[in-house]
Coordinates of C-alpha atoms and ligand atoms in Angstrom, one line a residue:
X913 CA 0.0 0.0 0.0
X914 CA 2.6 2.3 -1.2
X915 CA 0.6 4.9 -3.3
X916 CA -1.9 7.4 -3.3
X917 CA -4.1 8.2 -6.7
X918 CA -4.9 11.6 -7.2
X919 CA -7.6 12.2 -10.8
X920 CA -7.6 16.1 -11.5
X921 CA -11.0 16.1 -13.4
X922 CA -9.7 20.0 -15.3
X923 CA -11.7 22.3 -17.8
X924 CA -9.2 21.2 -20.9
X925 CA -8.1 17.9 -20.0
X926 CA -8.5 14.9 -17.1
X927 CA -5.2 13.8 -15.7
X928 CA -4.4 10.9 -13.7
X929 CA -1.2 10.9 -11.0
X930 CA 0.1 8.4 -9.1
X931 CA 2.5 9.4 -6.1
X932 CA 3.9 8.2 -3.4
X933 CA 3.3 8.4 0.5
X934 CA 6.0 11.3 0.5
X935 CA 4.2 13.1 -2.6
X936 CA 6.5 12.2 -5.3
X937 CA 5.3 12.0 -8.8
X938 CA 5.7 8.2 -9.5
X939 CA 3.6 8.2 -13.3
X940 CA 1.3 10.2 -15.2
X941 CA -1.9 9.5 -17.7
X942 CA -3.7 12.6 -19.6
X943 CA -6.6 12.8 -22.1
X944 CA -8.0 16.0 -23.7
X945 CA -11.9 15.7 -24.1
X946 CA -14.2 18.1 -26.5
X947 CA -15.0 22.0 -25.6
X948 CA -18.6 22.5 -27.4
X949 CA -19.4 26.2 -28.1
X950 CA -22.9 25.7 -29.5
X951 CA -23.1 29.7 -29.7
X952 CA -21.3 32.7 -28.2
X953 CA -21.3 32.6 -24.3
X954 CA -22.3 29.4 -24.2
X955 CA -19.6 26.4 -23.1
X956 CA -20.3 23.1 -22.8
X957 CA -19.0 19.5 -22.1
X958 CA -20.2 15.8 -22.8
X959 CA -20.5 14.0 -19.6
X960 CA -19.6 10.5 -21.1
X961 CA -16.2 12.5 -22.5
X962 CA -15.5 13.8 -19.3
X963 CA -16.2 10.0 -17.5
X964 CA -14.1 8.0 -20.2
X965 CA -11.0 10.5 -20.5
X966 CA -10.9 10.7 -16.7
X967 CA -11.3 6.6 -16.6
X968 CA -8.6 6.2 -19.3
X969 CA -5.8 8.2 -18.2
X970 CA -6.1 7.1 -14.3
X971 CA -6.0 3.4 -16.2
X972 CA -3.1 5.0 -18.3
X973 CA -1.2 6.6 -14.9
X974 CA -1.4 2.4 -13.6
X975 CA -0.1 1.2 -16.5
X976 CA 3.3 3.7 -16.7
X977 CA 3.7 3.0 -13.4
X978 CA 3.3 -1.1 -14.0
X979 CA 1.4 -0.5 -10.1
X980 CA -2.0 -2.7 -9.5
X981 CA -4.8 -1.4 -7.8
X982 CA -4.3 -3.4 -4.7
X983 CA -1.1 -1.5 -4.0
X984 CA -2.9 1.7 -4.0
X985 CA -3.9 2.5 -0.7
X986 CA -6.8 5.4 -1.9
X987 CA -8.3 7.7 -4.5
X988 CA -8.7 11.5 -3.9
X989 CA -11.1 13.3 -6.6
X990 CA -10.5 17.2 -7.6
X991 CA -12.3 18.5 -10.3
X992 CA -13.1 21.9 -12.4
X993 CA -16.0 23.4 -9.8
X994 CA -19.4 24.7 -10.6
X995 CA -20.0 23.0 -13.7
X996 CA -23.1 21.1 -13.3
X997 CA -24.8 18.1 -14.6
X998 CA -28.1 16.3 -14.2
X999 CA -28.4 12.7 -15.0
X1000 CA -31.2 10.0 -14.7
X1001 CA -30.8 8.0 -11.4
X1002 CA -32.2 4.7 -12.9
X1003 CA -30.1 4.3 -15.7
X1004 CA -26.9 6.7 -15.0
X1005 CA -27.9 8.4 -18.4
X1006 CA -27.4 12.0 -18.4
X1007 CA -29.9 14.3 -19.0
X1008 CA -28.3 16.9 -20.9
X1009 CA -24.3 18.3 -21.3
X1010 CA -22.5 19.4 -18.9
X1011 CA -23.0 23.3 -18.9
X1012 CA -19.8 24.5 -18.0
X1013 CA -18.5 27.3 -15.3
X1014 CA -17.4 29.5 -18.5
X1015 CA -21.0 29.4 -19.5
X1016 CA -22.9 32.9 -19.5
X1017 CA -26.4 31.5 -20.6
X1018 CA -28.1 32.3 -17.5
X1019 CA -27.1 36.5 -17.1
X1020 CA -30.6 37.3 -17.7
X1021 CA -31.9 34.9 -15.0
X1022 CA -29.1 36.2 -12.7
X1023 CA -29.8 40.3 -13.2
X1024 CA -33.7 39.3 -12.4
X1025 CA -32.6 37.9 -9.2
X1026 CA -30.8 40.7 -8.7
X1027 CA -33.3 43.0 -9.5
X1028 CA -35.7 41.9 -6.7
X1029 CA -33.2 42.7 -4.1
X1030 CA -31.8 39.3 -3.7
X1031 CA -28.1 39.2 -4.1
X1032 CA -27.2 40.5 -0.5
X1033 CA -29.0 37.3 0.6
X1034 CA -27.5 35.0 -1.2
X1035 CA -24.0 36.5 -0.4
X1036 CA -24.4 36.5 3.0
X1037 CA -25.4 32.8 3.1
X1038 CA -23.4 31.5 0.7
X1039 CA -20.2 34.0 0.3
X1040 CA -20.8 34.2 -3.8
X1041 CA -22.2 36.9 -6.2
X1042 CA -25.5 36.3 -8.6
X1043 CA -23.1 35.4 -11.7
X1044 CA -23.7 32.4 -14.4
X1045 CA -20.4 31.3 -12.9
X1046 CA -22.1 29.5 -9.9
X1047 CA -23.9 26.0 -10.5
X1048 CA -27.5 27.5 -8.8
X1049 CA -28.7 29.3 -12.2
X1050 CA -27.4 26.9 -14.4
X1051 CA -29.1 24.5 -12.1
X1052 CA -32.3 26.6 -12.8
X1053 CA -32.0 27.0 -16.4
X1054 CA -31.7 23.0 -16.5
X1055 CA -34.8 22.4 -14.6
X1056 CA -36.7 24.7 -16.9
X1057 CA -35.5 24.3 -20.4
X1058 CA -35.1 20.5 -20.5
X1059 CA -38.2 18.9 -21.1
X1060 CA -39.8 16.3 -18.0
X1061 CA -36.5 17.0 -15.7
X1062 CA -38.5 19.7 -13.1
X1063 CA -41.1 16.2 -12.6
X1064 CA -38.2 13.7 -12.9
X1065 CA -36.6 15.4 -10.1
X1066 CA -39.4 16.2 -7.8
X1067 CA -39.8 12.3 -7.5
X1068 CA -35.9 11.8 -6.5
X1069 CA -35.3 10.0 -10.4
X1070 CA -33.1 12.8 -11.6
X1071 CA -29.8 13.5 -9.8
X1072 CA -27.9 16.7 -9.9
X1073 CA -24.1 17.1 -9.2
X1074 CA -20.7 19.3 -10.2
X1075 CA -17.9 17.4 -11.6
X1076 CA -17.4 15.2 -8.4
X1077 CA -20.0 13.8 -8.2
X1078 CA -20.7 12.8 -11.5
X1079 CA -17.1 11.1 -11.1
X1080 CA -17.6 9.4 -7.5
X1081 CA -21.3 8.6 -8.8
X1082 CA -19.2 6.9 -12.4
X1083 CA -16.8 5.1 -10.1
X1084 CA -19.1 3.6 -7.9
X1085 CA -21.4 2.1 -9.9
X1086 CA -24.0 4.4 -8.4
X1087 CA -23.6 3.7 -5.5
X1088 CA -22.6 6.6 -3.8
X1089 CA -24.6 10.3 -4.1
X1090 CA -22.3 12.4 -2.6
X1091 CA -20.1 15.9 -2.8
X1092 CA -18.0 17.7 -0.5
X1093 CA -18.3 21.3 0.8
X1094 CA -15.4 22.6 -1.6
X1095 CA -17.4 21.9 -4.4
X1096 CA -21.1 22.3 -2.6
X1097 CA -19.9 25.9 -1.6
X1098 CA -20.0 26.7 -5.4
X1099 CA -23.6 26.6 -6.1
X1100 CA -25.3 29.2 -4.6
X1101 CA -27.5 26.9 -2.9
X1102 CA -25.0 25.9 -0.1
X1103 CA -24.4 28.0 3.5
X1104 CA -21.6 28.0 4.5
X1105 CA -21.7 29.0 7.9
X1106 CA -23.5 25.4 8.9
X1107 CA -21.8 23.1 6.2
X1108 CA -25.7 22.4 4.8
X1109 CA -27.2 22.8 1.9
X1110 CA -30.2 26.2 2.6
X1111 CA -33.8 25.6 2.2
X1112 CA -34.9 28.8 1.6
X1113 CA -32.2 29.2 -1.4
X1114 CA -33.5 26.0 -2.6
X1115 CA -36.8 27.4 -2.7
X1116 CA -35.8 31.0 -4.8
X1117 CA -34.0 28.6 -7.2
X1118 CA -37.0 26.4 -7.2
X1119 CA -34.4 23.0 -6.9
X1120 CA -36.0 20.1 -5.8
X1121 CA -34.4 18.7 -2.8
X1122 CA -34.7 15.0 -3.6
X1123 CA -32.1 15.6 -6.8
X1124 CA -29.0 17.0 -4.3
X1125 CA -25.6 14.9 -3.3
X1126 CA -25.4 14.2 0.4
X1127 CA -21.9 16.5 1.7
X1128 CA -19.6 14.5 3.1
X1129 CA -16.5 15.9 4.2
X1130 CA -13.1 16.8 2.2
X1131 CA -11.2 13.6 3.8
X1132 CA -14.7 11.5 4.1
X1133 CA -15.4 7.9 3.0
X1134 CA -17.0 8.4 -0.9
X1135 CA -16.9 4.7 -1.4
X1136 CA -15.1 2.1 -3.8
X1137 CA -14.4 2.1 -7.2
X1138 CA -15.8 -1.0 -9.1
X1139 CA -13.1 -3.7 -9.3
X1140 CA -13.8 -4.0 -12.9
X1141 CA -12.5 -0.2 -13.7
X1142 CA -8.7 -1.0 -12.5
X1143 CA -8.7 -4.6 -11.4
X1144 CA -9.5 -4.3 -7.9
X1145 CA -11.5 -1.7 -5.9
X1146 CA -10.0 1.5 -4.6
X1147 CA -11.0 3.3 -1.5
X1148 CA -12.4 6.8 -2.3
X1149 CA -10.9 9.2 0.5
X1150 CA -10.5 12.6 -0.6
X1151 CA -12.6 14.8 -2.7
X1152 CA -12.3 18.4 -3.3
X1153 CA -12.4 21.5 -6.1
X1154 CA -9.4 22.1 -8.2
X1155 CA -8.8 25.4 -6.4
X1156 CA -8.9 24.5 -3.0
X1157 CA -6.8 21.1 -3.9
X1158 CA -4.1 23.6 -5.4
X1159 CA -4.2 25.4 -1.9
X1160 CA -3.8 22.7 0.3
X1161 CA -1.4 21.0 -2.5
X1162 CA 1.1 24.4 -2.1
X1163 CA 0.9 23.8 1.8
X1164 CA -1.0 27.0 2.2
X1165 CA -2.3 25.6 5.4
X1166 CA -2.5 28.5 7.9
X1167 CA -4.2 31.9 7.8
X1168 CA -2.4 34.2 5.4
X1169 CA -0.9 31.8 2.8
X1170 CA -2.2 31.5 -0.5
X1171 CA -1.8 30.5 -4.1
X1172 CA -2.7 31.2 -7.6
X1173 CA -3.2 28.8 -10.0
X1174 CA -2.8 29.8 -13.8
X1175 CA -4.8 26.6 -16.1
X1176 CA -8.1 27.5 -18.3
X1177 CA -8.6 30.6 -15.6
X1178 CA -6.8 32.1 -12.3
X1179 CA -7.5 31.5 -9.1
X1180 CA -6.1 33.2 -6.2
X1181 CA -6.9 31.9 -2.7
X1182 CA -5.9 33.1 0.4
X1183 CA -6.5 30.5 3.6
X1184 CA -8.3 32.7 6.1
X1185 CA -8.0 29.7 8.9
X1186 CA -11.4 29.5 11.0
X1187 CA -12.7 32.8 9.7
X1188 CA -15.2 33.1 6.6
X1189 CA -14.1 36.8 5.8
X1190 CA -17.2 38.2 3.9
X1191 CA -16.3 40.5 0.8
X1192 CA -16.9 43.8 -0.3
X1193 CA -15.0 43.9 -3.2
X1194 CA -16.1 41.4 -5.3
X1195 CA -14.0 38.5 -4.0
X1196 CA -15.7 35.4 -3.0
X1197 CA -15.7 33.6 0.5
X1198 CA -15.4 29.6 0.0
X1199 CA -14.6 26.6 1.8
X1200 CA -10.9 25.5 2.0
X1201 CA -11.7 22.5 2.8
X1202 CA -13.5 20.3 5.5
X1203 CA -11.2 17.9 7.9
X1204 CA -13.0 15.6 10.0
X1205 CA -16.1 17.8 9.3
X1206 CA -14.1 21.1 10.5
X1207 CA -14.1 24.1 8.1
X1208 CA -11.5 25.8 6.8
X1209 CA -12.1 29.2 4.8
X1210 CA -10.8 31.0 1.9
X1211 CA -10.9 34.2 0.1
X1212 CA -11.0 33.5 -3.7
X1213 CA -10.5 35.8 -6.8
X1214 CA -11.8 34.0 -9.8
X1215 CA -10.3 35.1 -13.0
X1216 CA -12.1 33.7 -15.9
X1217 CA -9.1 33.8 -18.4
X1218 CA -5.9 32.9 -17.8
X1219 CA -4.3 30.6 -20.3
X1220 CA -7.1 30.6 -22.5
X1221 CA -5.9 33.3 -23.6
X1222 CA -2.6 31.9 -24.6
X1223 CA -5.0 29.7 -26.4
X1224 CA -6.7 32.3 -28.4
X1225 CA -3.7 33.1 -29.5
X1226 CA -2.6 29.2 -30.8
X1227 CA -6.6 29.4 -32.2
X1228 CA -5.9 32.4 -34.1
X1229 CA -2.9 31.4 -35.6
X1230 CA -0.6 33.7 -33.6
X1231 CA 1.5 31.3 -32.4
X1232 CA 1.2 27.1 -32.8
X1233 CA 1.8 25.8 -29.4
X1234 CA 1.1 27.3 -26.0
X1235 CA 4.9 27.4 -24.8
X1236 CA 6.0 29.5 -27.8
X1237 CA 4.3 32.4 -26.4
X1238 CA 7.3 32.8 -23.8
X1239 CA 10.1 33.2 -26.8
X1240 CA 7.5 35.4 -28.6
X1241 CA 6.4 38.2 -26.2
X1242 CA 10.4 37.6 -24.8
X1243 CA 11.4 39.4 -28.5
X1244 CA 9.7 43.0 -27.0
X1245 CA 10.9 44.7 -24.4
X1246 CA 7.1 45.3 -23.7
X1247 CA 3.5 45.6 -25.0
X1248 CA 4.4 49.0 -26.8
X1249 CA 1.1 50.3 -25.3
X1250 CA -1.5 47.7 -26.4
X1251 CA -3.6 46.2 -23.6
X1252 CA -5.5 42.9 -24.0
X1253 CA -8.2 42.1 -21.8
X1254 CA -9.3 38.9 -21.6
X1255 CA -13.0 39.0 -21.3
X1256 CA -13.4 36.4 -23.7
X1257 CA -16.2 35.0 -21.3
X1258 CA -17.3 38.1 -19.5
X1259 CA -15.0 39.4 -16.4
X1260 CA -15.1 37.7 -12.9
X1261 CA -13.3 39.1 -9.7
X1262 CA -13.3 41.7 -8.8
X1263 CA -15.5 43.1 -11.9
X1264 CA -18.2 40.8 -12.1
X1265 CA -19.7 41.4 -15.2
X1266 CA -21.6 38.9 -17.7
X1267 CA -21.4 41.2 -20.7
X1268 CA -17.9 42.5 -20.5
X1269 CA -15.9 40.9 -23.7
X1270 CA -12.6 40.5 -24.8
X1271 CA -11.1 44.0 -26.0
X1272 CA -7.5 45.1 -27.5
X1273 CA -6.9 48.7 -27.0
X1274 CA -4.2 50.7 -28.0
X1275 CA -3.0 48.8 -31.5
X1276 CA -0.9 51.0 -33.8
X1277 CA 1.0 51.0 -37.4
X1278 CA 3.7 49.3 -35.4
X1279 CA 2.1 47.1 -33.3
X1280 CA 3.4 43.3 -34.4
X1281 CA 2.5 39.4 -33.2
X1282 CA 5.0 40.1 -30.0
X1283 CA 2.9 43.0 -29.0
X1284 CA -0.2 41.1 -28.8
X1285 CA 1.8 38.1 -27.5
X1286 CA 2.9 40.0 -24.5
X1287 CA -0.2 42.2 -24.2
X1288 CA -1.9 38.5 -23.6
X1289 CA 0.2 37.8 -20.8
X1290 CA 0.1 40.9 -19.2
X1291 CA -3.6 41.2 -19.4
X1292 CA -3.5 37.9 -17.4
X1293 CA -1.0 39.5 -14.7
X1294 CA -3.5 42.9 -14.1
X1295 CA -6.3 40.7 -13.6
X1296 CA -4.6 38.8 -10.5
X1297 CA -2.4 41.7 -9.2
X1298 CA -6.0 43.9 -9.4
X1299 CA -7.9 40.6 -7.1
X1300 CA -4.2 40.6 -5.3
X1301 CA -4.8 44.4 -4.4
X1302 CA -8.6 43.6 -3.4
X1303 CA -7.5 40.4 -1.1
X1304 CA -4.7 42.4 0.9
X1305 CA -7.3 45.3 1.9
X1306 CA -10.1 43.1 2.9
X1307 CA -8.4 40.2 4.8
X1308 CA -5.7 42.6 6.1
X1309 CA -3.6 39.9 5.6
X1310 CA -1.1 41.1 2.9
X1311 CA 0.4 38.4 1.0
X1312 CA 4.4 38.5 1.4
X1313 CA 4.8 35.7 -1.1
X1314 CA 2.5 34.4 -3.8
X1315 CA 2.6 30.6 -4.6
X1316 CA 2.2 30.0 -7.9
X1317 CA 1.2 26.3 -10.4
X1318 CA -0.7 25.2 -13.4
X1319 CA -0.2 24.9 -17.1
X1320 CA 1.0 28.9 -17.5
X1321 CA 3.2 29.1 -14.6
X1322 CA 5.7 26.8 -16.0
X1323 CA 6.1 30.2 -18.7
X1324 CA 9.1 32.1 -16.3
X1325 CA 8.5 35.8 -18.2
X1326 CA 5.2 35.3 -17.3
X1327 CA 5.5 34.7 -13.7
X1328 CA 8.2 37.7 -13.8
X1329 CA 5.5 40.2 -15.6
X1330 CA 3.5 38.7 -12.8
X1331 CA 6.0 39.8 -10.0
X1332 CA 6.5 42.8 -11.7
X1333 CA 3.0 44.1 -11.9
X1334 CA 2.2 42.7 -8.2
X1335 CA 5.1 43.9 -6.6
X1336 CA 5.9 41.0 -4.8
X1337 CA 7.8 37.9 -4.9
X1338 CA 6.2 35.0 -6.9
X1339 CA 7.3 31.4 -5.8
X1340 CA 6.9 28.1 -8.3
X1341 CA 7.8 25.1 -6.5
X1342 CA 9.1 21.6 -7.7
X1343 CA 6.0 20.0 -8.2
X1344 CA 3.7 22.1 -9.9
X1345 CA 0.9 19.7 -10.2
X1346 CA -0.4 21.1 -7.0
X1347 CA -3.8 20.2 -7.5
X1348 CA -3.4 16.5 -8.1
X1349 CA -0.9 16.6 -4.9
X1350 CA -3.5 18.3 -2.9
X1351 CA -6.1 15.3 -3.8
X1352 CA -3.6 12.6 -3.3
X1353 CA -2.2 14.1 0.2
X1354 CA -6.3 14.5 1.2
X1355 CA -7.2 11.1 0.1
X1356 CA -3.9 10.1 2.8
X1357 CA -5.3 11.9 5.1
X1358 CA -8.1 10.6 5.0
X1359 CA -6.9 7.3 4.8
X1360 CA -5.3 8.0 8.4
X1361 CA -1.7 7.4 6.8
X1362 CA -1.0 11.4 6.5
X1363 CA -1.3 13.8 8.8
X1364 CA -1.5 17.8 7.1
X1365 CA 2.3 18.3 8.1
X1366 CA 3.0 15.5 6.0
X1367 CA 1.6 17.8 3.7
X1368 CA 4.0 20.6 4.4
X1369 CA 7.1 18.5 4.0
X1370 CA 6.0 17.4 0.1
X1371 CA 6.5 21.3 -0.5
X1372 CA 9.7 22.4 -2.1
X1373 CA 10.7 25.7 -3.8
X1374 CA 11.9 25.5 -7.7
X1375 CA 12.3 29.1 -8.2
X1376 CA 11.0 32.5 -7.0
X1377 CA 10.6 35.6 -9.3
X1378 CA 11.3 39.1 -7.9
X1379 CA 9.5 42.0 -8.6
X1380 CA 11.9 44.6 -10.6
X1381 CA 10.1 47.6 -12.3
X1382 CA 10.4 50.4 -10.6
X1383 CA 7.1 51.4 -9.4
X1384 CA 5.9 55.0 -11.0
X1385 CA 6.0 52.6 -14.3
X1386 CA 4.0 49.8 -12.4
X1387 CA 1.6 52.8 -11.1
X1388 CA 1.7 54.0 -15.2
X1389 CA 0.8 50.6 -16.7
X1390 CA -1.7 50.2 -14.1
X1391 CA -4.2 53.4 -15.0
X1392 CA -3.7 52.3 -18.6
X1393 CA -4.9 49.0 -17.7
X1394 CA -8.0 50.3 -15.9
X1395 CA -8.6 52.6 -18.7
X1396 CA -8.4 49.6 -21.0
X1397 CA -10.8 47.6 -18.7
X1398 CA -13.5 50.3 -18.4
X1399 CA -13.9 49.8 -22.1
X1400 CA -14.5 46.6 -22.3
X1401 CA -16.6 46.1 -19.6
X1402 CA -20.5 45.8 -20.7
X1403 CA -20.0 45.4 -24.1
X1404 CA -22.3 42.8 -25.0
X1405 CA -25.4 44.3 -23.2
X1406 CA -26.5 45.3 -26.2
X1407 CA -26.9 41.7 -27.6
Ligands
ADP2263 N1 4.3 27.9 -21.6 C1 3.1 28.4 -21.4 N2 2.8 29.7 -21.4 C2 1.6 30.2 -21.2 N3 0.5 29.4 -21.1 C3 0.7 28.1 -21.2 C4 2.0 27.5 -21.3 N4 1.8 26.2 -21.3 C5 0.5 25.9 -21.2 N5 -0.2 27.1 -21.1 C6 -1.7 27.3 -20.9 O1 -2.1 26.6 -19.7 C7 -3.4 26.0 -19.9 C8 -3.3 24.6 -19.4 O2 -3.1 24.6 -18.1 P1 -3.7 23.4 -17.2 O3 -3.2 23.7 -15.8 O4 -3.5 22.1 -17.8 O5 -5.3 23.8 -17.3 P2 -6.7 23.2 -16.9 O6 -6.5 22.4 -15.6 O7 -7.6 24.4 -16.8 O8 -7.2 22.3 -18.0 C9 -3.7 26.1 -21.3 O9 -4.7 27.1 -21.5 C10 -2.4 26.6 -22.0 O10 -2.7 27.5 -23.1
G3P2264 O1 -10.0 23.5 -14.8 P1 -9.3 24.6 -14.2 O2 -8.0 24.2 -13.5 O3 -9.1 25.9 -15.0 O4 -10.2 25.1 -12.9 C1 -11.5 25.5 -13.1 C2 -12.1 26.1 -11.8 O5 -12.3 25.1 -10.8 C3 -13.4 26.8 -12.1 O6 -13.9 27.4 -10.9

């Protein structure tokens, strides 16, 4: 029993990793699934894609490592957060796509929420904002667009559930209904105060009760998987969102450590220990995680757009992978006063606006691919240094270091424009697959074979970035940036 399995359900790809006790990468699996745009704003995944890419590469992680099942001593689950399925209980079919967090379908339903006065209530019980982002309205718009599901529901045959519990449902055979608070604090419907899903939020969203996952906590029992899927059953003991597995992956354990993780989007959570610190700058109060049924809480600024963007640019032809974007935007010395913001899918924290979009400001004669190249990654950097700047006011606990992972943090001019336009020190550390540690060290914990200082000792630096501009130009770029931002915010009202 010398291994822990950590599957990272993400928004782009599922990943499988198998480590050891100590948190050592021992082997690897990856599969890419579809992204469906059926129109603008809308995002959407196929829950069988999701089930088999995430089946195939933990089967795939196995095999590199030539490990069976039986020496694995459990599973821990993390997964991209808020997106939300339904799916029939009787047969396991699903009732309709996933409808991803990107998703903006439900802004109308949102600002008519809004518009009765309601957003201060739901904030207060559930620390979020009335955006599409949250699983509650997409919840909504499920129940009344797809036809017989509101009556299906009401009689307990049609089961709701984010990522994880789609996953743990998949696993078990259908056996087990169940989520934890990471993920349950994402849907609007959840308080988070008392760890229980809230009636009277039930009862705005009109969601039947009969259709919810029981919460079990972050290092709870979620079952076994089905011998058949890797050849003998494995315990299911950790389960928690991407974000919050990143967290407690980069050992951000006590009050006043965070992290930000830079995949699909950016997320920057600070740990804020026993306290939920409510927000009055757009930043979001969530649940770290849940030990032995004991909160921890977090301050989160959600960043829709991180290396999508980088993305956009492979989609439009301005560069062909992701990773030559470093050599390319390395070729200026700077944007040469272009500003990209990267609104692609409205703007999150700490705007919080549906209809904002995507907008390039500032292009001249000279402008060339490098300019837009590095006006991509700095739009990315604003974003998190502007939620960095809203986080150190309102938990007075100013960040001295910020611990960084995912796909775009391996890019080292990034994570230096990053330092740069935070003023701070920016720290990447060995392993940056923090949010597949973070699952596997909870699933050990849960286990009983960790404890979370185990945790701390599988951190180590790799290298820390410095901030160097000197900072009237960091004050200078900054007003252009918020000039560049108050354009593009509410564009697509209109439409
Ligand atoms: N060298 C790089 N520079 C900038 N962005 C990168 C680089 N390598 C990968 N990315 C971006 O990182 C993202 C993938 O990160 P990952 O953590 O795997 O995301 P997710 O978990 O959201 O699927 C992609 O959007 C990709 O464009
Ligand atoms: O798939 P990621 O890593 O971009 O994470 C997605 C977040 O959980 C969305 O809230």
């Amino acid at each position: 029993m010398r291994y822990l399995l950590a599957l990272d359900q993400g928004t782009t790809s599922s990943r499988a990793i198998l480590f050891t006790l100590q948190g050592e990468v021992v082997a690897v699996g990856r599969r890419a699934f579809r992204q469906l745009y059926p129109r603008p704003g809308l995002v959407e995944h196929d829950p069988w894609e999701i089930w088999e890419s995430q089946l195939l590469a933990a089967q795939e992680a196995l095999k590199a490592a030539g490990v069976g099942a039986e020496e694995v001593l459990a599973l821990g689950l993390t997964n991209q957060r808020e997106t939300t399925l339904v799916w029939d209980r009787a047969t396991g079919r699903p009732l309709y796509n996933a409808i991803v967090w990107q998703d903006r379908r439900t802004a109308p339903l949102c600002e008519a929420f809004k518009e009765k006065g309601l957003e201060p209530l739901f904030r207060e019980r559930t620390g979020l904002l009335l955006d599409p982002y949250f699983s509650g309205t997409k919840l909504l718009w499920l129940l009344e667009n797809v036809p017989g599901l509101r009556a299906q529901a009401e009689r307990g045959e049609a089961l709701f559930g984010t990522v994880d519990t789609w996953l743990i449902w998949s696993l078990t055979g259908g056996k087990v209904h169940a989520t934890d608070p990471t993920n349950a604090s994402r849907t609007l419907l959840f308080r988070l105060d008392r760890l229980e899903w809230d009636g009277e939020l039930l009862d705005l969203l009109k969601v039947p009760r009969a259709m919810l996952p029981e919460v079990r906590p972050s290092d709870g029992d979620f079952g076994e998987t089905l011998p058949e899927l890797f050849g003998a059953s494995i315990p299911i003991r950790g389960v928690l969102g991407d974000q919050q597995a990143a967290l407690f992956g980069q050992a951000a354990l006590l009050a006043g450590e965070g992290k930000c993780t830079y995949g699909t989007g950016a997320f920057l959570l600070l740990n804020t220990g026993e306290r939920a610190i409510p927000s009055r700058k757009g930043l979001l109060t969530t649940v770290a995680w849940s030990l032995g049924g004991k909160a921890t809480y977090a301050l989160e600024g959600s960043v829709f757009v991180a290396g999508a963007a980088v993305g956009w640019l492979k989609e439009v032809g301005l560069i062909a992978e992701s990773r030559e974007v470093e050599a390319l935007a390395r070729s200026v010395e700077d944007a040469g006063g272009v500003y990209l913001v990267p609104a692609f899918t409205g703007l999150g924290a700490p705007y919080w606006d549906p209809y904002a979009r995507g907008a390039i400001l500032g292009l001249t004669r000279g402008t060339t691919r490098a300019h837009l190249a590095r006006a991509a990654l700095e739009g990315v950097a604003f974003l998190v240094a502007d939620v960095a700047e809203a986080m150190a006011e309102e938990a007075g606990l100013p960040l001295e270091e910020l611990r960084v992972d995912g796909g775009m943090a391996e890019n080292d001019l990034f994570l230096q424009i990053q330092a740069d336009l935070l003023g701070r020190a920016v720290a990447r550390p060995r392993v940056t697959e923090t949010t597949a540690l973070g699952a596997a060290l909870m699933a050990g914990v849960g286990a009983g074979a960790l404890d979370p200082e185990g945790v701390r000792r599988a951190w180590s630096l790799e290298a820390r970035f410095l901030p160097q501009m000197p900072e009237d130009r960091r004050q200078a770029l900054r007003r252009g940036w918020q000039r560049a931002v108050g354009r593009a915010l509410g564009f697509a009202r209109e439409t």
